[in-house]
Amino acid sequence: MCSRTGCSTPAIATLTYVYADSTAVLGPLALRAEPGSYDLCAAHSASLSAPRGWEVIRLPEADIDTGPSTDDLMALARAVRLAGLGAEGPDAPEPAVSRRKGHLAVIADL
């Protein structure tokens, strides 16, 4: 959620400060909370201003929240499928008998 008081809009960007350089950096949404960083929604990140004499650096990814692309999702699905098939790869024949490991059973897909 946005760090601004009274705003309950989802955050899309993270604001950090470099006091020694008098610079504010607005970048992609951070994956974890860091001290001295603020998550901002689209409206507050667009209207961001800095004190006189400060520089604001806006990283391009901060302005666009496209979410995962279909290519990303397909690559993830392919990776999960290959991991499930094992090291042999997708062309290896699957065993016709079931193997038992602990409480799980592997059953061949015919």
XYZ file of C-alpha atoms in Angstrom:
110
model
C 0.000 0.000 0.000
C 1.043 3.608 -0.502
C 3.116 5.066 2.346
C 1.419 8.482 2.151
C -0.878 9.242 5.070
C -4.523 8.571 4.284
C -3.842 6.816 0.970
C -4.987 3.212 0.653
C -4.085 2.749 -3.024
C -1.717 -0.099 -3.990
C 1.907 1.002 -4.373
C 3.700 0.756 -7.730
C 7.054 2.426 -6.992
C 9.587 2.827 -4.186
C 11.150 6.159 -3.253
C 14.598 6.284 -1.648
C 16.812 9.215 -0.709
C 20.567 9.758 -0.977
C 21.041 12.655 1.424
C 24.776 13.031 0.708
C 24.023 13.691 -2.985
C 20.729 15.558 -2.441
C 19.023 13.008 -4.687
C 15.666 11.254 -4.563
C 15.346 8.032 -6.577
C 11.950 6.717 -7.680
C 12.320 3.147 -8.888
C 10.412 -0.115 -9.267
C 8.488 -1.407 -6.277
C 10.925 -2.984 -3.812
C 10.466 -6.632 -2.924
C 10.995 -5.994 0.783
C 10.720 -3.054 3.158
C 13.933 -1.112 3.731
C 14.516 1.635 6.301
C 14.235 5.065 4.720
C 12.295 3.902 1.666
C 8.692 4.742 0.872
C 6.270 2.886 -1.387
C 4.080 5.187 -3.483
C 0.959 4.700 -5.586
C 0.712 5.884 -9.200
C -0.814 9.270 -8.274
C 1.745 10.103 -5.584
C 4.712 8.902 -7.650
C 3.560 11.043 -10.604
C 3.190 14.170 -8.457
C 6.453 13.671 -6.552
C 8.545 16.777 -6.010
C 11.821 17.241 -4.125
C 13.176 20.135 -2.077
C 14.918 22.984 -3.894
C 18.415 21.936 -4.949
C 17.581 18.233 -4.953
C 17.576 16.051 -8.057
C 14.828 13.496 -8.718
C 15.851 10.421 -10.685
C 12.933 8.460 -12.117
C 13.827 4.977 -13.293
C 11.696 3.939 -16.300
C 10.302 0.772 -14.702
C 8.730 2.835 -11.919
C 6.237 4.497 -14.267
C 4.956 1.338 -15.945
C 3.455 -1.572 -14.019
C 2.742 -4.112 -16.743
C 2.803 -7.223 -14.566
C 4.130 -10.501 -15.885
C 4.036 -10.952 -19.643
C 2.710 -14.065 -21.333
C 6.288 -14.897 -22.320
C 7.286 -14.898 -18.647
C 4.375 -17.140 -17.735
C 5.086 -19.561 -20.588
C 8.774 -19.743 -19.631
C 7.796 -20.498 -16.042
C 5.336 -23.192 -17.142
C 8.005 -24.761 -19.390
C 10.556 -24.745 -16.558
C 8.118 -26.400 -14.153
C 7.233 -29.034 -16.769
C 10.898 -29.814 -17.458
C 11.655 -30.030 -13.752
C 8.803 -32.490 -13.368
C 10.151 -34.646 -16.206
C 13.589 -34.826 -14.600
C 17.033 -34.393 -16.142
C 16.212 -36.507 -19.226
C 14.181 -33.747 -20.856
C 10.813 -33.676 -22.601
C 11.637 -36.377 -25.197
C 12.554 -39.089 -22.682
C 10.018 -41.909 -22.395
C 8.150 -41.966 -19.136
C 8.154 -45.159 -17.074
C 5.071 -47.343 -17.346
C 5.225 -48.513 -13.738
C 4.667 -46.405 -10.692
C 7.503 -45.710 -8.276
C 6.977 -44.971 -4.646
C 8.910 -42.300 -2.721
C 7.834 -41.872 0.861
C 4.119 -41.161 0.865
C 4.022 -39.974 -2.776
C 3.607 -42.189 -5.831
C 4.723 -41.322 -9.358
C 2.292 -42.638 -11.959
C 3.151 -42.654 -15.647
C 0.978 -40.573 -17.941
C -0.155 -42.858 -20.792
